[in-house]
Tab-separated table of C-alpha atoms in Angstrom:
chain	number	residue	atom	x	y	z
A	1	MET	CA	-7.839	284.216	81.613
A	2	PHE	CA	-5.619	286.514	82.958
A	3	ASP	CA	-3.018	286.712	80.048
A	4	ASN	CA	-3.790	290.486	79.143
A	5	ILE	CA	-3.406	291.760	82.772
A	6	ILE	CA	0.024	289.736	83.021
A	7	SER	CA	1.128	291.533	79.339
A	8	PHE	CA	0.548	294.738	81.149
A	9	ILE	CA	2.279	293.803	84.017
A	10	ASP	CA	5.306	292.317	81.999
A	11	ARG	CA	5.130	295.987	79.917
A	12	HIS	CA	5.843	297.945	83.114
A	13	LYS	CA	8.546	298.479	85.968
A	14	SER	CA	6.488	300.907	88.356
A	15	PHE	CA	2.942	301.096	88.980
A	16	ILE	CA	0.423	303.249	90.828
A	17	LEU	CA	-2.719	301.493	91.970
A	18	THR	CA	-6.022	303.461	92.420
A	19	THR	CA	-9.650	302.851	92.771
A	20	HIS	CA	-12.958	304.412	93.215
A	21	ASP	CA	-13.661	307.430	95.135
A	22	THR	CA	-14.763	306.606	98.944
A	23	PRO	CA	-12.927	303.675	98.666
A	24	ASP	CA	-14.727	300.318	100.100
A	25	ALA	CA	-13.391	297.228	101.189
A	26	ASP	CA	-13.144	295.512	98.145
A	27	GLY	CA	-11.479	298.245	96.199
A	28	LEU	CA	-8.998	298.428	99.087
A	29	GLY	CA	-8.578	294.746	99.384
A	30	SER	CA	-7.838	294.238	96.026
A	31	GLN	CA	-5.348	296.836	95.836
A	32	MET	CA	-3.538	295.000	98.614
A	33	VAL	CA	-3.696	291.937	96.434
A	34	LEU	CA	-2.488	293.543	93.483
A	35	ALA	CA	0.305	295.184	95.495
A	36	ALA	CA	1.710	292.159	96.760
A	37	ILE	CA	1.604	290.509	93.421
A	38	LEU	CA	3.387	293.151	91.689
A	39	ARG	CA	6.309	293.305	94.463
A	40	ILE	CA	6.822	289.742	94.257
A	41	SER	CA	7.054	290.003	90.722
A	42	GLY	CA	9.891	292.589	91.261
A	43	LYS	CA	7.637	295.846	90.255
A	44	THR	CA	7.571	299.136	92.302
A	45	VAL	CA	4.255	300.336	93.481
A	46	LYS	CA	2.090	302.880	95.099
A	47	ILE	CA	-1.280	302.913	96.147
A	48	ILE	CA	-2.691	306.288	95.871
A	49	ASN	CA	-6.459	307.191	95.799
A	50	SER	CA	-8.473	310.233	96.005
A	51	ASP	CA	-9.732	309.574	99.041
A	52	PRO	CA	-8.187	308.395	102.323
A	53	VAL	CA	-9.149	305.041	103.713
A	54	PRO	CA	-12.275	305.152	105.985
A	55	LYS	CA	-12.057	304.868	109.515
A	56	ASN	CA	-13.771	301.783	109.733
A	57	LEU	CA	-11.774	299.658	107.560
A	58	ASN	CA	-8.387	300.809	109.348
A	59	PHE	CA	-8.347	297.425	111.066
A	60	LEU	CA	-6.824	295.936	107.411
A	61	ILE	CA	-3.707	298.123	108.115
A	62	ILE	CA	-3.827	299.503	104.650
A	63	THR	CA	-3.466	302.962	106.028
A	64	GLN	CA	0.139	302.113	106.475
A	65	GLU	CA	1.126	302.302	102.458
A	66	ALA	CA	-2.332	303.562	101.062
A	67	GLU	CA	-1.694	307.441	100.301
A	68	THR	CA	-4.070	310.132	99.356
A	69	TRP	CA	-2.982	311.906	96.095
A	70	ASN	CA	-0.530	314.861	96.821
A	71	ARG	CA	0.500	316.567	93.523
A	72	GLU	CA	4.016	317.520	94.935
A	73	LYS	CA	4.816	314.184	96.608
A	74	HIS	CA	3.414	312.132	93.722
A	75	LEU	CA	3.656	313.674	90.303
A	76	SER	CA	7.007	312.800	89.312
A	77	PHE	CA	6.314	309.106	90.232
A	78	LEU	CA	2.775	309.117	88.317
A	79	GLU	CA	4.675	310.375	85.214
A	80	ASN	CA	7.061	307.314	85.037
A	81	SER	CA	4.399	304.798	85.935
A	82	ALA	CA	1.809	302.901	84.533
A	83	MET	CA	-1.712	303.184	86.359
A	84	LEU	CA	-3.627	300.391	87.481
A	85	VAL	CA	-7.482	301.108	88.221
A	86	LEU	CA	-9.395	298.512	90.908
A	87	ASP	CA	-13.141	297.678	91.293
A	88	THR	CA	-14.593	300.534	88.982
A	89	SER	CA	-13.798	300.755	84.839
A	90	GLU	CA	-15.117	304.346	84.974
A	91	GLU	CA	-13.105	307.440	84.510
A	92	TYR	CA	-15.408	309.216	86.304
A	93	HIS	CA	-15.544	307.520	89.770
A	94	ILE	CA	-11.654	307.616	90.492
A	95	GLY	CA	-12.082	311.444	91.820
A	96	ILE	CA	-9.248	313.497	91.468
A	97	MET	CA	-6.977	310.724	89.533
A	98	ARG	CA	-9.002	310.830	86.571
A	99	LYS	CA	-7.264	314.036	85.902
A	100	HIS	CA	-3.766	312.277	85.821
A	101	LEU	CA	-4.791	309.428	83.800
A	102	LYS	CA	-2.927	310.839	80.647
A	103	LYS	CA	0.174	311.490	82.603
A	104	THR	CA	0.964	307.670	83.156
A	105	LYS	CA	2.473	305.623	80.787
A	106	GLU	CA	-0.716	303.114	80.480
A	107	VAL	CA	-3.967	302.843	82.120
A	108	PHE	CA	-5.587	299.636	82.743
A	109	THR	CA	-8.443	298.170	84.658
A	110	ILE	CA	-9.391	295.069	86.726
A	111	ASP	CA	-13.244	295.458	87.824
A	112	HIS	CA	-16.338	293.055	88.003
A	113	HIS	CA	-18.934	295.974	87.609
A	114	GLU	CA	-21.539	296.025	84.643
A	115	PRO	CA	-19.795	297.901	82.283
A	116	ALA	CA	-21.843	301.324	81.736
A	117	LEU	CA	-22.597	303.134	78.557
A	118	ARG	CA	-20.202	305.506	78.901
A	119	LYS	CA	-16.367	305.441	77.872
A	120	ASN	CA	-14.822	302.801	80.241
A	121	ILE	CA	-10.943	302.070	80.986
A	122	PRO	CA	-9.702	299.544	78.981
A	123	GLY	CA	-8.730	296.429	81.100
A	124	PHE	CA	-10.053	293.200	82.315
A	125	ILE	CA	-13.680	293.171	82.987
A	126	ASP	CA	-15.696	290.162	84.346
A	127	SER	CA	-18.714	290.892	85.571
A	128	SER	CA	-19.639	287.044	86.435
A	129	ALA	CA	-17.283	287.715	89.308
A	130	ALA	CA	-18.790	288.753	92.701
A	131	SER	CA	-15.904	290.966	93.708
A	132	THR	CA	-12.715	292.560	92.402
A	133	ALA	CA	-11.154	291.191	95.189
A	134	GLU	CA	-12.064	287.771	93.976
A	135	LEU	CA	-10.468	288.260	90.649
A	136	ALA	CA	-7.478	289.387	92.344
A	137	VAL	CA	-7.176	286.168	94.619
A	138	GLU	CA	-7.750	284.200	91.194
A	139	LEU	CA	-4.946	286.217	89.345
A	140	ALA	CA	-2.772	285.336	92.293
A	141	CYS	CA	-3.295	281.386	91.961
A	142	TYR	CA	-3.100	281.405	88.531
A	143	MET	CA	0.305	283.366	88.671
A	144	GLY	CA	1.319	280.689	91.409
A	145	ILE	CA	1.645	283.432	94.326
A	146	GLU	CA	0.862	282.712	97.569
A	147	LEU	CA	-0.409	285.595	99.720
A	148	ASP	CA	0.376	286.602	103.590
A	149	PRO	CA	-1.875	286.456	105.889
A	150	GLN	CA	-2.846	290.216	106.263
A	151	THR	CA	-3.232	290.489	102.352
A	152	ALA	CA	-5.335	287.460	102.571
A	153	THR	CA	-7.373	289.337	105.254
A	154	ALA	CA	-7.869	292.201	103.307
A	155	ALA	CA	-8.978	290.120	99.801
A	156	TYR	CA	-11.578	288.184	102.106
A	157	ALA	CA	-12.719	291.481	103.557
A	158	GLY	CA	-13.121	292.471	99.921
A	159	ILE	CA	-14.920	289.263	99.060
A	160	VAL	CA	-17.442	289.685	101.757
A	161	TYR	CA	-18.033	293.149	101.649
A	162	ASP	CA	-19.422	292.793	98.124
A	163	THR	CA	-21.238	289.479	98.466
A	164	GLY	CA	-23.214	290.628	101.764
A	165	PHE	CA	-21.289	287.627	103.556
A	166	PHE	CA	-22.142	285.250	100.817
A	167	ALA	CA	-25.612	286.196	100.542
A	168	TYR	CA	-25.991	288.502	97.199
A	169	PRO	CA	-26.944	287.112	93.681
A	170	ARG	CA	-23.801	286.691	92.421
A	171	THR	CA	-22.212	284.464	95.270
A	172	ASN	CA	-21.373	281.037	93.831
A	173	LEU	CA	-18.995	278.219	93.787
A	174	ARG	CA	-16.214	280.571	92.244
A	175	THR	CA	-16.940	282.923	95.337
A	176	PHE	CA	-16.211	280.416	98.111
A	177	ARG	CA	-13.228	278.900	96.117
A	178	ALA	CA	-11.666	282.284	96.358
A	179	ALA	CA	-12.749	282.909	100.028
A	180	SER	CA	-11.417	279.449	100.845
A	181	LYS	CA	-8.018	280.211	99.333
A	182	THR	CA	-7.557	283.055	101.622
A	183	ILE	CA	-8.346	281.258	104.748
A	184	GLU	CA	-5.415	278.607	103.614
A	185	TRP	CA	-2.996	281.848	103.616
A	186	GLY	CA	-4.328	282.643	107.109
A	187	THR	CA	-7.528	284.745	106.847
A	188	ASP	CA	-9.809	284.295	110.359
A	189	PRO	CA	-13.135	284.883	109.239
A	190	ASN	CA	-14.627	285.541	112.554
A	191	TYR	CA	-12.158	288.547	112.867
A	192	ILE	CA	-13.498	289.988	109.641
A	193	TYR	CA	-17.024	289.719	110.520
A	194	LYS	CA	-16.505	291.415	114.293
A	195	HIS	CA	-14.718	294.270	112.734
A	196	MET	CA	-16.866	294.727	109.874
A	197	MET	CA	-20.604	294.329	111.633
A	198	GLU	CA	-19.692	294.494	115.349
A	199	GLN	CA	-17.489	297.846	115.875
A	200	SER	CA	-20.133	300.435	114.683
A	201	SER	CA	-20.005	303.295	116.542
A	202	TYR	CA	-22.571	304.550	119.148
A	203	TYR	CA	-23.079	307.542	116.813
A	204	ALA	CA	-23.894	305.220	113.681
A	205	VAL	CA	-26.581	303.402	116.024
A	206	LEU	CA	-28.018	307.097	116.461
A	207	LEU	CA	-27.765	307.739	112.512
A	208	GLN	CA	-29.665	304.486	112.156
A	209	LYS	CA	-32.535	305.576	114.227
A	210	GLN	CA	-32.432	308.987	112.603
A	211	ALA	CA	-32.838	307.390	109.111
A	212	LEU	CA	-35.701	305.097	110.052
A	213	THR	CA	-37.872	307.982	111.405
A	214	ASN	CA	-37.826	309.238	107.893
A	215	LEU	CA	-38.630	305.847	105.908
A	216	VAL	CA	-41.407	306.120	103.384
A	217	PHE	CA	-42.853	303.321	101.420
A	218	TYR	CA	-43.921	303.528	97.739
A	219	VAL	CA	-45.148	301.770	94.931
A	220	ASP	CA	-47.205	299.058	97.504
A	221	LYS	CA	-44.381	298.930	99.712
A	222	LYS	CA	-42.072	297.640	97.066
A	223	LEU	CA	-39.799	300.465	97.236
A	224	ALA	CA	-38.266	301.968	100.780
A	225	VAL	CA	-36.938	305.610	100.631
A	226	LEU	CA	-34.509	306.790	103.694
A	227	LYS	CA	-33.129	310.057	103.913
A	228	LEU	CA	-30.089	311.522	105.547
A	229	SER	CA	-29.641	315.420	105.411
A	230	ARG	CA	-26.716	317.187	106.429
A	231	GLU	CA	-28.477	318.062	109.552
A	232	ASP	CA	-29.260	314.373	110.796
A	233	PHE	CA	-25.532	313.603	110.875
A	234	LYS	CA	-24.728	317.104	112.797
A	235	ILE	CA	-27.785	316.087	115.035
A	236	THR	CA	-26.522	312.308	115.711
A	237	GLY	CA	-22.622	313.240	115.730
A	238	ALA	CA	-22.062	310.746	113.272
A	239	ASP	CA	-19.725	310.371	110.126
A	240	PHE	CA	-20.517	310.169	106.698
A	241	GLU	CA	-19.238	306.518	106.698
A	242	ASP	CA	-21.526	305.615	109.515
A	243	ALA	CA	-24.478	305.172	107.065
A	244	GLU	CA	-22.730	302.258	105.247
A	245	ASN	CA	-25.137	299.648	106.076
A	246	ILE	CA	-28.455	301.663	106.697
A	247	VAL	CA	-29.722	301.057	103.064
A	248	ASN	CA	-29.798	297.300	103.887
A	249	ILE	CA	-32.243	297.586	106.344
A	250	PRO	CA	-35.671	297.934	105.044
A	251	LEU	CA	-34.925	294.699	103.054
A	252	ARG	CA	-35.627	292.826	105.827
A	253	ALA	CA	-39.350	293.323	105.255
A	254	LYS	CA	-40.694	290.984	102.806
A	255	GLU	CA	-42.735	293.273	100.652
A	256	VAL	CA	-39.659	295.597	99.924
A	257	GLU	CA	-37.874	294.865	96.792
A	258	ILE	CA	-35.628	297.673	96.788
A	259	SER	CA	-34.247	300.147	99.200
A	260	LEU	CA	-32.983	303.550	98.467
A	261	LEU	CA	-30.804	305.890	100.690
A	262	PHE	CA	-30.370	309.438	100.005
A	263	LYS	CA	-26.845	310.958	102.087
A	264	GLU	CA	-26.227	314.616	101.891
A	265	LYS	CA	-22.545	315.383	102.380
A	266	GLU	CA	-21.319	318.446	104.054
A	267	SER	CA	-20.602	320.032	100.792
A	268	GLY	CA	-24.084	319.545	99.604
A	269	GLU	CA	-23.085	316.536	97.040
A	270	MET	CA	-25.901	314.031	97.218
A	271	ARG	CA	-24.774	310.201	97.599
A	272	CYS	CA	-27.746	307.860	96.501
A	273	SER	CA	-27.372	303.983	97.590
A	274	LEU	CA	-29.558	301.496	95.752
A	275	ARG	CA	-30.163	297.789	97.035
A	276	SER	CA	-32.120	295.253	95.593
A	277	LYS	CA	-33.423	291.505	96.204
A	278	GLY	CA	-32.024	290.825	92.987
A	279	ARG	CA	-35.515	290.864	90.670
A	280	VAL	CA	-34.745	294.456	89.725
A	281	ASN	CA	-31.044	295.272	88.545
A	282	VAL	CA	-30.256	298.209	90.279
A	283	SER	CA	-27.050	299.116	88.260
A	284	LYS	CA	-29.211	300.133	85.323
A	285	ILE	CA	-31.270	302.498	87.329
A	286	ALA	CA	-27.853	304.180	88.740
A	287	GLN	CA	-26.282	304.238	85.313
A	288	VAL	CA	-29.058	306.863	84.185
A	289	PHE	CA	-27.729	309.038	86.685
A	290	GLY	CA	-24.143	308.391	85.910
A	291	GLY	CA	-23.580	305.517	88.459
A	292	GLY	CA	-23.243	301.845	88.606
A	293	GLY	CA	-22.347	299.035	90.563
A	294	HIS	CA	-23.864	295.377	90.554
A	295	VAL	CA	-27.319	293.897	90.002
A	296	ALA	CA	-28.180	293.879	93.976
A	297	ALA	CA	-26.070	296.774	94.938
A	298	ALA	CA	-25.605	300.406	93.178
A	299	GLY	CA	-25.197	304.273	93.719
A	300	PHE	CA	-24.404	307.085	91.883
A	301	LYS	CA	-23.678	310.699	92.976
A	302	SER	CA	-25.577	314.059	92.108
A	303	SER	CA	-25.309	317.970	92.733
A	304	LEU	CA	-28.881	318.026	92.617
A	305	ARG	CA	-31.080	318.428	95.666
A	306	MET	CA	-32.608	315.509	97.066
A	307	GLU	CA	-36.080	316.367	96.085
A	308	GLU	CA	-35.111	317.135	92.369
A	309	ILE	CA	-33.509	313.617	92.331
A	310	PHE	CA	-36.505	311.581	93.601
A	311	LYS	CA	-38.768	313.238	91.216
A	312	LYS	CA	-36.585	311.785	88.299
A	313	LEU	CA	-35.899	308.642	90.209
A	314	LEU	CA	-39.202	307.539	91.311
A	315	PRO	CA	-40.877	306.919	87.812
A	316	ILE	CA	-37.879	305.023	86.674
A	317	ILE	CA	-37.852	302.498	89.877
A	318	GLU	CA	-41.687	302.237	89.362
A	319	SER	CA	-41.661	300.803	85.846
A	320	ARG	CA	-38.909	298.384	86.869
A	321	LEU	CA	-40.769	297.018	89.860
A	322	VAL	CA	-44.087	296.661	88.101
A	323	GLU	CA	-42.656	294.863	85.018
């Protein structure tokens, strides 16, 4: 099953691991697992991402080894290494690291997202898996490698993040097997839950309140739309990452099938998050705008204004909802 990954590992001595911009628990967790696998295999490894680790994921302790790209510090290492891209197969989604792909000895991906229509990075893509961390754990087991408790904890965090704590459509027996293996290796599920679900800042709660004041329903209440402007972040004092779980709130209503959240960064760039209860594949919608993701969770970014995006987006979502 993983022969092409192992062949890639065998071909090189030095590796850079990277993931999509604005890294999440699945990208970071799978990075930690692959770093452990590579080091146990006698390889040299650096984790280098376009963006720093979000503060809410510092508890994974990946910040001790995850670095943010620095040309002076990393270029010579990059030119003598192969690059392993985790949790995305699209060049477009790895930020500044995209500019350096051709400078490496070889590029390979391990991913579980649905391949987009655009050119993908070659490698191992299994869209039947619930998370890339799940694939990473399976690879470790396939290679007979036992992970240390800290790495297993990061893997478990990736699994529960991308499955909504085992609630999203792709969660199955395979997912639980990978999760239970991390528990065998020392993961504490309650520790993960508390840090991921019960450690939001006071400002994040204020941001939720602000977002809900802007909540509007469309398509006979099947679509919920939330908007957070730069001004909303300033008013509440919240960080951009504090908006992480707000998009899921409207899905609690039985009428809502899709939730859409617009988040405006300080630079003016718009981030759009889509969530679905499963009947509508929001990954296909996100791909229209250059993004991607899962059937039930996807997103994209755009330089257009919020109103312009929504004008184009609403008819597409409406057509999917009435099918």
